[in-house]
Amino acid sequence: MKMKTNKALVLLNMGGARSKDELKTFLTNMFNDRNILTIKCGFFRGLVASMIVKSRLNSAWKNYEEIGSETPLHKLTEKLVDKLNANLEGYKTYQVMRYTAPFASDVIKQMEEDGIDDITILPLYPQFSTTTTKSSLEDFELYSDDKFTTKIIKTFYKNEKFNNCIVNEIMSQTDTPKEYNLIFSAHGLPQKIVDAGDPYEKQMNEHVEILSNMLKEKGYEFNSVSLAYQSKVGPLKWLEPSLDDALVDFKDKNVIIYPLAFIVDNSETDFELDLEYREIAEEIGVGDYKVCKCVNDSDEFIEAIKDIIK
């Protein structure tokens, strides 16, 4: 049994839906986020958000029904928290989601009741973006109100132990890398957010280079290694190339997809990558199409977290 501690590790993530009602909550909170929908006036942002939610709710829920009517993110995150609580000495681990429960306000109350006064915040986004890391940190800080001594880890895409988790997952997919093309797939962003100074694209390119070099050092040279972006919505220009455009180049060729922007599997990995883009790949005539799992609650990632927060 672990000894009582005043220190906490707080994992931040977006959340996801476990019912249609919770999907409405998720979409409503997301599109009311000024980091996502960058309309300065809160009233107009709320108005546009309600219109988007109304138009997208039913179609988005059909996607969730394809993966069992709930995101895998919550159960996997609970497993990750349980493992950390069993294996991370000196800390109690909590999770906070941005758009669905458990919300920051409730978790902060629980931490106060538990006697926590010293926290390390680890947003589960390896690369920094205003739409993910900044948004989640702002939300947490709104409710924490300087109640804790706080250390924040803003990125960890350069951490070697974390990158070993990714490399090992990719290597597990094939013994013949020359017969495959490796595509790192990242969640897309509107180009205007990057143009405004968001470092996400730059860090994503750096991460791909780090992982490519690590794979080569282990003797894994793929036919090609590239980066593409998924999940584009709306008429704005987004980061390119999109994954569906990128797949066109691989007719009659084999591909392995690694979901580089995600730590825990979710609707974007289980539905978009494994079902939606698989259908696109089949229509194009792509040969073997493999999708890697995220690091999730693996023992290897537990060790990486220990190193990241050290």
PDB file of C-alpha atoms in Angstrom:
ATOM      1  CA  MET A   1       0.000   0.000   0.000  1.00  0.00           C
ATOM      2  CA  LYS A   2       1.349   3.409  -1.014  1.00  0.00           C
ATOM      3  CA  MET A   3       2.070   5.983   1.675  1.00  0.00           C
ATOM      4  CA  LYS A   4      -0.050   9.130   1.785  1.00  0.00           C
ATOM      5  CA  THR A   5       1.501  11.997  -0.175  1.00  0.00           C
ATOM      6  CA  ASN A   6       0.913  15.702  -0.696  1.00  0.00           C
ATOM      7  CA  LYS A   7       2.219  15.488  -4.286  1.00  0.00           C
ATOM      8  CA  ALA A   8       0.135  14.772  -7.369  1.00  0.00           C
ATOM      9  CA  LEU A   9       0.650  14.044 -11.034  1.00  0.00           C
ATOM     10  CA  VAL A  10      -2.223  15.523 -13.053  1.00  0.00           C
ATOM     11  CA  LEU A  11      -2.810  14.171 -16.563  1.00  0.00           C
ATOM     12  CA  LEU A  12      -4.693  16.492 -18.921  1.00  0.00           C
ATOM     13  CA  ASN A  13      -6.498  15.421 -22.083  1.00  0.00           C
ATOM     14  CA  MET A  14      -9.479  16.413 -24.226  1.00  0.00           C
ATOM     15  CA  GLY A  15     -12.001  13.764 -23.228  1.00  0.00           C
ATOM     16  CA  GLY A  16     -14.522  12.045 -25.441  1.00  0.00           C
ATOM     17  CA  ALA A  17     -18.041  10.723 -25.597  1.00  0.00           C
ATOM     18  CA  ARG A  18     -19.518   7.695 -23.813  1.00  0.00           C
ATOM     19  CA  SER A  19     -23.099   8.506 -24.885  1.00  0.00           C
ATOM     20  CA  LYS A  20     -24.874  10.774 -27.354  1.00  0.00           C
ATOM     21  CA  ASP A  21     -25.617  13.268 -24.570  1.00  0.00           C
ATOM     22  CA  GLU A  22     -21.942  13.355 -23.646  1.00  0.00           C
ATOM     23  CA  LEU A  23     -21.020  13.855 -27.302  1.00  0.00           C
ATOM     24  CA  LYS A  24     -23.243  16.947 -27.300  1.00  0.00           C
ATOM     25  CA  THR A  25     -21.434  18.149 -24.161  1.00  0.00           C
ATOM     26  CA  PHE A  26     -18.049  17.466 -25.791  1.00  0.00           C
ATOM     27  CA  LEU A  27     -18.886  19.336 -29.004  1.00  0.00           C
ATOM     28  CA  THR A  28     -20.532  22.235 -27.156  1.00  0.00           C
ATOM     29  CA  ASN A  29     -17.550  22.742 -24.859  1.00  0.00           C
ATOM     30  CA  MET A  30     -15.045  22.327 -27.680  1.00  0.00           C
ATOM     31  CA  PHE A  31     -16.605  24.858 -30.013  1.00  0.00           C
ATOM     32  CA  ASN A  32     -17.084  27.339 -27.184  1.00  0.00           C
ATOM     33  CA  ASP A  33     -13.324  27.142 -26.530  1.00  0.00           C
ATOM     34  CA  ARG A  34     -11.752  30.401 -27.735  1.00  0.00           C
ATOM     35  CA  ASN A  35      -8.582  28.466 -28.636  1.00  0.00           C
ATOM     36  CA  ILE A  36     -10.578  26.288 -31.044  1.00  0.00           C
ATOM     37  CA  LEU A  37     -13.150  28.702 -32.455  1.00  0.00           C
ATOM     38  CA  THR A  38     -11.129  31.914 -32.481  1.00  0.00           C
ATOM     39  CA  ILE A  39     -14.075  34.344 -32.515  1.00  0.00           C
ATOM     40  CA  LYS A  40     -13.290  37.081 -29.988  1.00  0.00           C
ATOM     41  CA  CYS A  41     -16.877  37.871 -28.986  1.00  0.00           C
ATOM     42  CA  GLY A  42     -18.142  35.164 -26.612  1.00  0.00           C
ATOM     43  CA  PHE A  43     -21.776  35.708 -27.620  1.00  0.00           C
ATOM     44  CA  PHE A  44     -21.104  35.155 -31.329  1.00  0.00           C
ATOM     45  CA  ARG A  45     -18.761  32.255 -30.590  1.00  0.00           C
ATOM     46  CA  GLY A  46     -21.545  30.604 -28.586  1.00  0.00           C
ATOM     47  CA  LEU A  47     -24.017  31.229 -31.397  1.00  0.00           C
ATOM     48  CA  VAL A  48     -21.731  29.686 -34.022  1.00  0.00           C
ATOM     49  CA  ALA A  49     -20.892  26.814 -31.657  1.00  0.00           C
ATOM     50  CA  SER A  50     -24.566  25.923 -31.181  1.00  0.00           C
ATOM     51  CA  MET A  51     -25.103  25.912 -34.955  1.00  0.00           C
ATOM     52  CA  ILE A  52     -22.094  23.622 -35.508  1.00  0.00           C
ATOM     53  CA  VAL A  53     -23.196  21.228 -32.756  1.00  0.00           C
ATOM     54  CA  LYS A  54     -26.718  21.051 -34.145  1.00  0.00           C
ATOM     55  CA  SER A  55     -25.451  20.291 -37.662  1.00  0.00           C
ATOM     56  CA  ARG A  56     -22.779  17.756 -36.623  1.00  0.00           C
ATOM     57  CA  LEU A  57     -24.225  15.862 -33.652  1.00  0.00           C
ATOM     58  CA  ASN A  58     -26.104  13.094 -35.472  1.00  0.00           C
ATOM     59  CA  SER A  59     -23.404  12.368 -38.051  1.00  0.00           C
ATOM     60  CA  ALA A  60     -20.684  12.428 -35.374  1.00  0.00           C
ATOM     61  CA  TRP A  61     -22.680  10.002 -33.220  1.00  0.00           C
ATOM     62  CA  LYS A  62     -22.940   7.556 -36.151  1.00  0.00           C
ATOM     63  CA  ASN A  63     -19.133   7.472 -36.141  1.00  0.00           C
ATOM     64  CA  TYR A  64     -19.099   6.639 -32.430  1.00  0.00           C
ATOM     65  CA  GLU A  65     -21.634   3.853 -33.023  1.00  0.00           C
ATOM     66  CA  GLU A  66     -19.090   2.267 -35.387  1.00  0.00           C
ATOM     67  CA  ILE A  67     -16.657   1.843 -32.456  1.00  0.00           C
ATOM     68  CA  GLY A  68     -19.112   0.587 -29.838  1.00  0.00           C
ATOM     69  CA  SER A  69     -20.883   3.865 -28.952  1.00  0.00           C
ATOM     70  CA  GLU A  70     -18.064   5.197 -26.787  1.00  0.00           C
ATOM     71  CA  THR A  71     -14.518   6.428 -27.077  1.00  0.00           C
ATOM     72  CA  PRO A  72     -11.848   4.036 -25.775  1.00  0.00           C
ATOM     73  CA  LEU A  73     -10.023   7.045 -24.312  1.00  0.00           C
ATOM     74  CA  HIS A  74     -11.674   7.069 -20.891  1.00  0.00           C
ATOM     75  CA  LYS A  75     -11.225   3.401 -19.996  1.00  0.00           C
ATOM     76  CA  LEU A  76      -7.635   3.440 -21.239  1.00  0.00           C
ATOM     77  CA  THR A  77      -6.878   6.608 -19.268  1.00  0.00           C
ATOM     78  CA  GLU A  78      -8.377   5.059 -16.130  1.00  0.00           C
ATOM     79  CA  LYS A  79      -6.043   2.079 -16.614  1.00  0.00           C
ATOM     80  CA  LEU A  80      -3.112   4.464 -17.053  1.00  0.00           C
ATOM     81  CA  VAL A  81      -4.019   6.314 -13.835  1.00  0.00           C
ATOM     82  CA  ASP A  82      -4.385   3.031 -11.920  1.00  0.00           C
ATOM     83  CA  LYS A  83      -0.989   1.820 -13.131  1.00  0.00           C
ATOM     84  CA  LEU A  84       0.671   5.102 -12.202  1.00  0.00           C
ATOM     85  CA  ASN A  85      -0.910   5.006  -8.747  1.00  0.00           C
ATOM     86  CA  ALA A  86       0.539   1.519  -8.291  1.00  0.00           C
ATOM     87  CA  ASN A  87       3.982   2.255  -9.739  1.00  0.00           C
ATOM     88  CA  LEU A  88       4.832   5.964  -9.374  1.00  0.00           C
ATOM     89  CA  GLU A  89       6.420   6.530  -5.973  1.00  0.00           C
ATOM     90  CA  GLY A  90       5.700   9.764  -4.132  1.00  0.00           C
ATOM     91  CA  TYR A  91       2.739  10.868  -6.255  1.00  0.00           C
ATOM     92  CA  LYS A  92      -0.997  10.333  -6.436  1.00  0.00           C
ATOM     93  CA  THR A  93      -2.192  10.488 -10.052  1.00  0.00           C
ATOM     94  CA  TYR A  94      -5.370  12.228 -11.228  1.00  0.00           C
ATOM     95  CA  GLN A  95      -6.875  12.798 -14.670  1.00  0.00           C
ATOM     96  CA  VAL A  96      -8.635  15.932 -15.928  1.00  0.00           C
ATOM     97  CA  MET A  97     -10.481  16.167 -19.241  1.00  0.00           C
ATOM     98  CA  ARG A  98     -11.070  19.424 -21.095  1.00  0.00           C
ATOM     99  CA  TYR A  99     -14.483  18.870 -22.674  1.00  0.00           C
ATOM    100  CA  THR A 100     -16.066  15.974 -20.730  1.00  0.00           C
ATOM    101  CA  ALA A 101     -15.903  14.682 -17.150  1.00  0.00           C
ATOM    102  CA  PRO A 102     -13.796  14.436 -15.066  1.00  0.00           C
ATOM    103  CA  PHE A 103     -13.643  18.250 -15.191  1.00  0.00           C
ATOM    104  CA  ALA A 104     -10.913  20.379 -13.622  1.00  0.00           C
ATOM    105  CA  SER A 105     -13.258  21.980 -11.063  1.00  0.00           C
ATOM    106  CA  ASP A 106     -14.286  18.606  -9.593  1.00  0.00           C
ATOM    107  CA  VAL A 107     -10.810  17.070  -9.609  1.00  0.00           C
ATOM    108  CA  ILE A 108      -9.277  20.135  -7.930  1.00  0.00           C
ATOM    109  CA  LYS A 109     -11.839  19.884  -5.116  1.00  0.00           C
ATOM    110  CA  GLN A 110     -10.924  16.210  -4.700  1.00  0.00           C
ATOM    111  CA  MET A 111      -7.210  17.000  -4.621  1.00  0.00           C
ATOM    112  CA  GLU A 112      -7.779  19.615  -1.894  1.00  0.00           C
ATOM    113  CA  GLU A 113      -9.737  17.063   0.150  1.00  0.00           C
ATOM    114  CA  ASP A 114      -6.851  14.613  -0.357  1.00  0.00           C
ATOM    115  CA  GLY A 115      -4.369  17.107   1.080  1.00  0.00           C
ATOM    116  CA  ILE A 116      -2.503  17.730  -2.179  1.00  0.00           C
ATOM    117  CA  ASP A 117      -0.518  20.967  -2.353  1.00  0.00           C
ATOM    118  CA  ASP A 118       2.294  20.183  -4.825  1.00  0.00           C
ATOM    119  CA  ILE A 119       1.416  19.148  -8.390  1.00  0.00           C
ATOM    120  CA  THR A 120       3.101  18.233 -11.645  1.00  0.00           C
ATOM    121  CA  ILE A 121       0.867  18.785 -14.666  1.00  0.00           C
ATOM    122  CA  LEU A 122       1.433  16.548 -17.684  1.00  0.00           C
ATOM    123  CA  PRO A 123      -0.798  17.403 -20.656  1.00  0.00           C
ATOM    124  CA  LEU A 124      -1.042  14.214 -22.714  1.00  0.00           C
ATOM    125  CA  TYR A 125      -0.131  16.056 -25.898  1.00  0.00           C
ATOM    126  CA  PRO A 126       3.513  15.376 -26.865  1.00  0.00           C
ATOM    127  CA  GLN A 127       3.759  18.535 -28.963  1.00  0.00           C
ATOM    128  CA  PHE A 128       2.539  21.972 -27.850  1.00  0.00           C
ATOM    129  CA  SER A 129      -0.456  23.603 -29.500  1.00  0.00           C
ATOM    130  CA  THR A 130      -2.674  26.467 -28.440  1.00  0.00           C
ATOM    131  CA  THR A 131      -5.645  24.230 -29.309  1.00  0.00           C
ATOM    132  CA  THR A 132      -4.598  21.413 -26.959  1.00  0.00           C
ATOM    133  CA  THR A 133      -1.904  22.138 -24.348  1.00  0.00           C
ATOM    134  CA  LYS A 134      -2.659  25.841 -23.903  1.00  0.00           C
ATOM    135  CA  SER A 135      -6.405  25.254 -23.810  1.00  0.00           C
ATOM    136  CA  SER A 136      -6.164  22.464 -21.207  1.00  0.00           C
ATOM    137  CA  LEU A 137      -3.726  24.426 -19.033  1.00  0.00           C
ATOM    138  CA  GLU A 138      -5.891  27.569 -19.119  1.00  0.00           C
ATOM    139  CA  ASP A 139      -8.919  25.523 -18.108  1.00  0.00           C
ATOM    140  CA  PHE A 140      -7.070  23.906 -15.183  1.00  0.00           C
ATOM    141  CA  GLU A 141      -5.534  27.193 -14.025  1.00  0.00           C
ATOM    142  CA  LEU A 142      -8.946  28.885 -14.078  1.00  0.00           C
ATOM    143  CA  TYR A 143     -10.122  26.582 -11.290  1.00  0.00           C
ATOM    144  CA  SER A 144      -6.851  25.890  -9.467  1.00  0.00           C
ATOM    145  CA  ASP A 145      -6.448  29.626  -8.665  1.00  0.00           C
ATOM    146  CA  ASP A 146      -2.870  29.244  -7.337  1.00  0.00           C
ATOM    147  CA  LYS A 147      -3.957  26.647  -4.757  1.00  0.00           C
ATOM    148  CA  PHE A 148      -0.909  24.460  -5.506  1.00  0.00           C
ATOM    149  CA  THR A 149       2.814  24.642  -6.046  1.00  0.00           C
ATOM    150  CA  THR A 150       2.889  23.741  -9.719  1.00  0.00           C
ATOM    151  CA  LYS A 151       5.326  22.317 -12.261  1.00  0.00           C
ATOM    152  CA  ILE A 152       4.127  22.149 -15.877  1.00  0.00           C
ATOM    153  CA  ILE A 153       5.521  19.896 -18.596  1.00  0.00           C
ATOM    154  CA  LYS A 154       4.581  21.595 -21.861  1.00  0.00           C
ATOM    155  CA  THR A 155       6.123  19.105 -24.328  1.00  0.00           C
ATOM    156  CA  PHE A 156       7.776  15.718 -24.178  1.00  0.00           C
ATOM    157  CA  TYR A 157       8.186  14.729 -27.831  1.00  0.00           C
ATOM    158  CA  LYS A 158      11.988  14.763 -27.428  1.00  0.00           C
ATOM    159  CA  ASN A 159      12.018  12.314 -24.506  1.00  0.00           C
ATOM    160  CA  GLU A 160      14.007   9.220 -25.500  1.00  0.00           C
ATOM    161  CA  LYS A 161      12.070   6.707 -23.399  1.00  0.00           C
ATOM    162  CA  PHE A 162       8.775   7.970 -24.802  1.00  0.00           C
ATOM    163  CA  ASN A 163      10.120   7.789 -28.345  1.00  0.00           C
ATOM    164  CA  ASN A 164      11.336   4.250 -27.726  1.00  0.00           C
ATOM    165  CA  CYS A 165       7.697   3.321 -26.976  1.00  0.00           C
ATOM    166  CA  ILE A 166       6.704   4.633 -30.402  1.00  0.00           C
ATOM    167  CA  VAL A 167       9.635   3.056 -32.250  1.00  0.00           C
ATOM    168  CA  ASN A 168       8.989  -0.355 -30.666  1.00  0.00           C
ATOM    169  CA  GLU A 169       5.305  -0.233 -31.650  1.00  0.00           C
ATOM    170  CA  ILE A 170       6.220   0.624 -35.259  1.00  0.00           C
ATOM    171  CA  MET A 171       8.860  -2.124 -35.393  1.00  0.00           C
ATOM    172  CA  SER A 172       6.321  -4.658 -34.085  1.00  0.00           C
ATOM    173  CA  GLN A 173       4.236  -4.156 -37.242  1.00  0.00           C
ATOM    174  CA  THR A 174       6.729  -5.648 -39.709  1.00  0.00           C
ATOM    175  CA  ASP A 175      10.027  -7.507 -40.076  1.00  0.00           C
ATOM    176  CA  THR A 176      10.413  -6.145 -43.615  1.00  0.00           C
ATOM    177  CA  PRO A 177      10.353  -2.326 -43.347  1.00  0.00           C
ATOM    178  CA  LYS A 178      11.605  -1.837 -46.933  1.00  0.00           C
ATOM    179  CA  GLU A 179       8.259  -3.249 -48.087  1.00  0.00           C
ATOM    180  CA  TYR A 180       6.325  -0.549 -46.203  1.00  0.00           C
ATOM    181  CA  ASN A 181       5.850   3.204 -46.289  1.00  0.00           C
ATOM    182  CA  LEU A 182       5.587   4.766 -42.837  1.00  0.00           C
ATOM    183  CA  ILE A 183       3.143   7.642 -42.468  1.00  0.00           C
ATOM    184  CA  PHE A 184       3.028   9.610 -39.245  1.00  0.00           C
ATOM    185  CA  SER A 185      -0.516  10.956 -38.982  1.00  0.00           C
ATOM    186  CA  ALA A 186      -1.144  14.035 -36.848  1.00  0.00           C
ATOM    187  CA  HIS A 187      -4.388  15.803 -36.015  1.00  0.00           C
ATOM    188  CA  GLY A 188      -4.671  18.750 -38.392  1.00  0.00           C
ATOM    189  CA  LEU A 189      -4.887  22.454 -37.561  1.00  0.00           C
ATOM    190  CA  PRO A 190      -6.239  25.408 -39.521  1.00  0.00           C
ATOM    191  CA  GLN A 191      -3.302  27.099 -41.260  1.00  0.00           C
ATOM    192  CA  LYS A 192      -4.258  30.459 -39.737  1.00  0.00           C
ATOM    193  CA  ILE A 193      -3.566  29.117 -36.222  1.00  0.00           C
ATOM    194  CA  VAL A 194      -0.059  28.060 -37.273  1.00  0.00           C
ATOM    195  CA  ASP A 195       0.468  31.394 -39.054  1.00  0.00           C
ATOM    196  CA  ALA A 196      -0.439  33.142 -35.794  1.00  0.00           C
ATOM    197  CA  GLY A 197       2.550  31.493 -34.102  1.00  0.00           C
ATOM    198  CA  ASP A 198       1.388  28.062 -32.970  1.00  0.00           C
ATOM    199  CA  PRO A 199       4.548  25.839 -32.820  1.00  0.00           C
ATOM    200  CA  TYR A 200       2.694  22.573 -33.485  1.00  0.00           C
ATOM    201  CA  GLU A 201       3.736  22.048 -37.120  1.00  0.00           C
ATOM    202  CA  LYS A 202       7.399  22.820 -36.390  1.00  0.00           C
ATOM    203  CA  GLN A 203       7.465  20.448 -33.411  1.00  0.00           C
ATOM    204  CA  MET A 204       5.667  17.758 -35.403  1.00  0.00           C
ATOM    205  CA  ASN A 205       8.332  17.933 -38.132  1.00  0.00           C
ATOM    206  CA  GLU A 206      11.063  17.752 -35.478  1.00  0.00           C
ATOM    207  CA  HIS A 207       9.386  14.721 -33.909  1.00  0.00           C
ATOM    208  CA  VAL A 208       9.202  12.881 -37.240  1.00  0.00           C
ATOM    209  CA  GLU A 209      12.922  13.535 -37.801  1.00  0.00           C
ATOM    210  CA  ILE A 210      13.813  12.240 -34.312  1.00  0.00           C
ATOM    211  CA  LEU A 211      11.796   9.049 -34.793  1.00  0.00           C
ATOM    212  CA  SER A 212      13.106   8.490 -38.335  1.00  0.00           C
ATOM    213  CA  ASN A 213      16.677   8.672 -37.057  1.00  0.00           C
ATOM    214  CA  MET A 214      15.926   6.313 -34.165  1.00  0.00           C
ATOM    215  CA  LEU A 215      14.398   3.779 -36.551  1.00  0.00           C
ATOM    216  CA  LYS A 216      17.425   3.964 -38.858  1.00  0.00           C
ATOM    217  CA  GLU A 217      19.756   3.442 -35.899  1.00  0.00           C
ATOM    218  CA  LYS A 218      17.862   0.231 -35.136  1.00  0.00           C
ATOM    219  CA  GLY A 219      18.227  -0.920 -38.746  1.00  0.00           C
ATOM    220  CA  TYR A 220      14.640  -0.087 -39.729  1.00  0.00           C
ATOM    221  CA  GLU A 221      14.703   1.754 -43.050  1.00  0.00           C
ATOM    222  CA  PHE A 222      11.253   2.097 -44.565  1.00  0.00           C
ATOM    223  CA  ASN A 223      10.638   2.596 -48.264  1.00  0.00           C
ATOM    224  CA  SER A 224       9.540   6.118 -47.299  1.00  0.00           C
ATOM    225  CA  VAL A 225       8.741   8.109 -44.161  1.00  0.00           C
ATOM    226  CA  SER A 226       6.287  11.018 -44.295  1.00  0.00           C
ATOM    227  CA  LEU A 227       3.962  13.202 -42.245  1.00  0.00           C
ATOM    228  CA  ALA A 228       0.290  13.844 -43.019  1.00  0.00           C
ATOM    229  CA  TYR A 229      -2.625  15.465 -41.219  1.00  0.00           C
ATOM    230  CA  GLN A 230      -6.068  14.051 -40.444  1.00  0.00           C
ATOM    231  CA  SER A 231      -9.459  15.282 -39.167  1.00  0.00           C
ATOM    232  CA  LYS A 232      -9.935  18.391 -41.329  1.00  0.00           C
ATOM    233  CA  VAL A 233     -13.361  20.026 -40.937  1.00  0.00           C
ATOM    234  CA  GLY A 234     -14.860  23.136 -42.495  1.00  0.00           C
ATOM    235  CA  PRO A 235     -13.830  25.292 -45.455  1.00  0.00           C
ATOM    236  CA  LEU A 236     -10.644  26.860 -44.013  1.00  0.00           C
ATOM    237  CA  LYS A 237      -7.182  25.935 -45.287  1.00  0.00           C
ATOM    238  CA  TRP A 238      -5.619  23.335 -42.965  1.00  0.00           C
ATOM    239  CA  LEU A 239      -2.116  21.955 -42.628  1.00  0.00           C
ATOM    240  CA  GLU A 240      -1.084  19.830 -45.599  1.00  0.00           C
ATOM    241  CA  PRO A 241      -0.816  17.216 -46.895  1.00  0.00           C
ATOM    242  CA  SER A 242      -4.066  15.732 -45.695  1.00  0.00           C
ATOM    243  CA  LEU A 243      -3.887  11.999 -45.034  1.00  0.00           C
ATOM    244  CA  ASP A 244      -6.445  11.178 -47.729  1.00  0.00           C
ATOM    245  CA  ASP A 245      -4.367  13.089 -50.312  1.00  0.00           C
ATOM    246  CA  ALA A 246      -1.153  11.459 -49.058  1.00  0.00           C
ATOM    247  CA  LEU A 247      -2.588   7.948 -49.435  1.00  0.00           C
ATOM    248  CA  VAL A 248      -3.125   8.530 -53.169  1.00  0.00           C
ATOM    249  CA  ASP A 249       0.653   8.165 -53.657  1.00  0.00           C
ATOM    250  CA  PHE A 250       0.606   4.612 -52.284  1.00  0.00           C
ATOM    251  CA  LYS A 251      -1.538   2.717 -54.772  1.00  0.00           C
ATOM    252  CA  ASP A 252      -0.381  -0.929 -54.792  1.00  0.00           C
ATOM    253  CA  LYS A 253       2.039  -0.144 -51.937  1.00  0.00           C
ATOM    254  CA  ASN A 254       1.978  -1.065 -48.247  1.00  0.00           C
ATOM    255  CA  VAL A 255       1.609   1.541 -45.501  1.00  0.00           C
ATOM    256  CA  ILE A 256       1.938   1.681 -41.736  1.00  0.00           C
ATOM    257  CA  ILE A 257       0.200   4.576 -39.992  1.00  0.00           C
ATOM    258  CA  TYR A 258       1.389   5.865 -36.632  1.00  0.00           C
ATOM    259  CA  PRO A 259      -0.973   8.351 -34.813  1.00  0.00           C
ATOM    260  CA  LEU A 260       1.710  10.833 -33.759  1.00  0.00           C
ATOM    261  CA  ALA A 261      -0.461  13.455 -32.051  1.00  0.00           C
ATOM    262  CA  PHE A 262      -2.160  11.039 -29.660  1.00  0.00           C
ATOM    263  CA  ILE A 263      -1.105   9.276 -26.457  1.00  0.00           C
ATOM    264  CA  VAL A 264      -4.319   7.337 -25.809  1.00  0.00           C
ATOM    265  CA  ASP A 265      -6.467   5.679 -28.470  1.00  0.00           C
ATOM    266  CA  ASN A 266      -9.704   7.568 -29.169  1.00  0.00           C
ATOM    267  CA  SER A 267     -12.285   8.116 -31.893  1.00  0.00           C
ATOM    268  CA  GLU A 268      -9.654   9.702 -34.166  1.00  0.00           C
ATOM    269  CA  THR A 269      -7.533   6.542 -34.036  1.00  0.00           C
ATOM    270  CA  ASP A 270     -10.179   3.821 -33.756  1.00  0.00           C
ATOM    271  CA  PHE A 271     -12.744   5.331 -36.131  1.00  0.00           C
ATOM    272  CA  GLU A 272     -10.889   7.737 -38.421  1.00  0.00           C
ATOM    273  CA  LEU A 273      -7.601   5.909 -38.924  1.00  0.00           C
ATOM    274  CA  ASP A 274      -8.702   2.309 -38.545  1.00  0.00           C
ATOM    275  CA  LEU A 275     -12.090   2.496 -40.302  1.00  0.00           C
ATOM    276  CA  GLU A 276     -12.598   5.702 -42.321  1.00  0.00           C
ATOM    277  CA  TYR A 277      -9.105   6.078 -43.802  1.00  0.00           C
ATOM    278  CA  ARG A 278      -8.853   2.301 -44.257  1.00  0.00           C
ATOM    279  CA  GLU A 279     -11.872   2.538 -46.582  1.00  0.00           C
ATOM    280  CA  ILE A 280     -10.191   5.393 -48.466  1.00  0.00           C
ATOM    281  CA  ALA A 281      -7.004   3.309 -48.746  1.00  0.00           C
ATOM    282  CA  GLU A 282      -8.981   0.361 -50.139  1.00  0.00           C
ATOM    283  CA  GLU A 283     -10.673   2.601 -52.721  1.00  0.00           C
ATOM    284  CA  ILE A 284      -7.266   3.951 -53.814  1.00  0.00           C
ATOM    285  CA  GLY A 285      -5.860   0.437 -54.040  1.00  0.00           C
ATOM    286  CA  VAL A 286      -3.318   0.668 -51.225  1.00  0.00           C
ATOM    287  CA  GLY A 287      -1.848  -2.769 -50.444  1.00  0.00           C
ATOM    288  CA  ASP A 288      -1.418  -3.712 -46.793  1.00  0.00           C
ATOM    289  CA  TYR A 289      -2.764  -0.977 -44.485  1.00  0.00           C
ATOM    290  CA  LYS A 290      -1.721  -1.130 -40.825  1.00  0.00           C
ATOM    291  CA  VAL A 291      -2.538   1.261 -37.975  1.00  0.00           C
ATOM    292  CA  CYS A 292      -0.337   1.306 -34.882  1.00  0.00           C
ATOM    293  CA  LYS A 293      -1.748   1.573 -31.369  1.00  0.00           C
ATOM    294  CA  CYS A 294      -1.000   4.580 -29.182  1.00  0.00           C
ATOM    295  CA  VAL A 295       1.266   4.128 -26.157  1.00  0.00           C
ATOM    296  CA  ASN A 296      -1.874   3.959 -23.952  1.00  0.00           C
ATOM    297  CA  ASP A 297      -1.212   2.368 -20.541  1.00  0.00           C
ATOM    298  CA  SER A 298       1.779   0.249 -21.578  1.00  0.00           C
ATOM    299  CA  ASP A 299       4.394  -0.566 -18.940  1.00  0.00           C
ATOM    300  CA  GLU A 300       6.968   1.035 -21.224  1.00  0.00           C
ATOM    301  CA  PHE A 301       5.032   4.325 -21.194  1.00  0.00           C
ATOM    302  CA  ILE A 302       4.767   4.207 -17.385  1.00  0.00           C
ATOM    303  CA  GLU A 303       8.580   4.157 -17.298  1.00  0.00           C
ATOM    304  CA  ALA A 304       8.678   7.008 -19.818  1.00  0.00           C
ATOM    305  CA  ILE A 305       6.368   9.117 -17.630  1.00  0.00           C
ATOM    306  CA  LYS A 306       8.696   8.564 -14.648  1.00  0.00           C
ATOM    307  CA  ASP A 307      11.533   9.929 -16.801  1.00  0.00           C
ATOM    308  CA  ILE A 308       9.484  12.814 -18.218  1.00  0.00           C
ATOM    309  CA  ILE A 309       8.477  14.193 -14.814  1.00  0.00           C
ATOM    310  CA  LYS A 310      11.893  13.585 -13.236  1.00  0.00           C
TER     311      LYS A 310
END
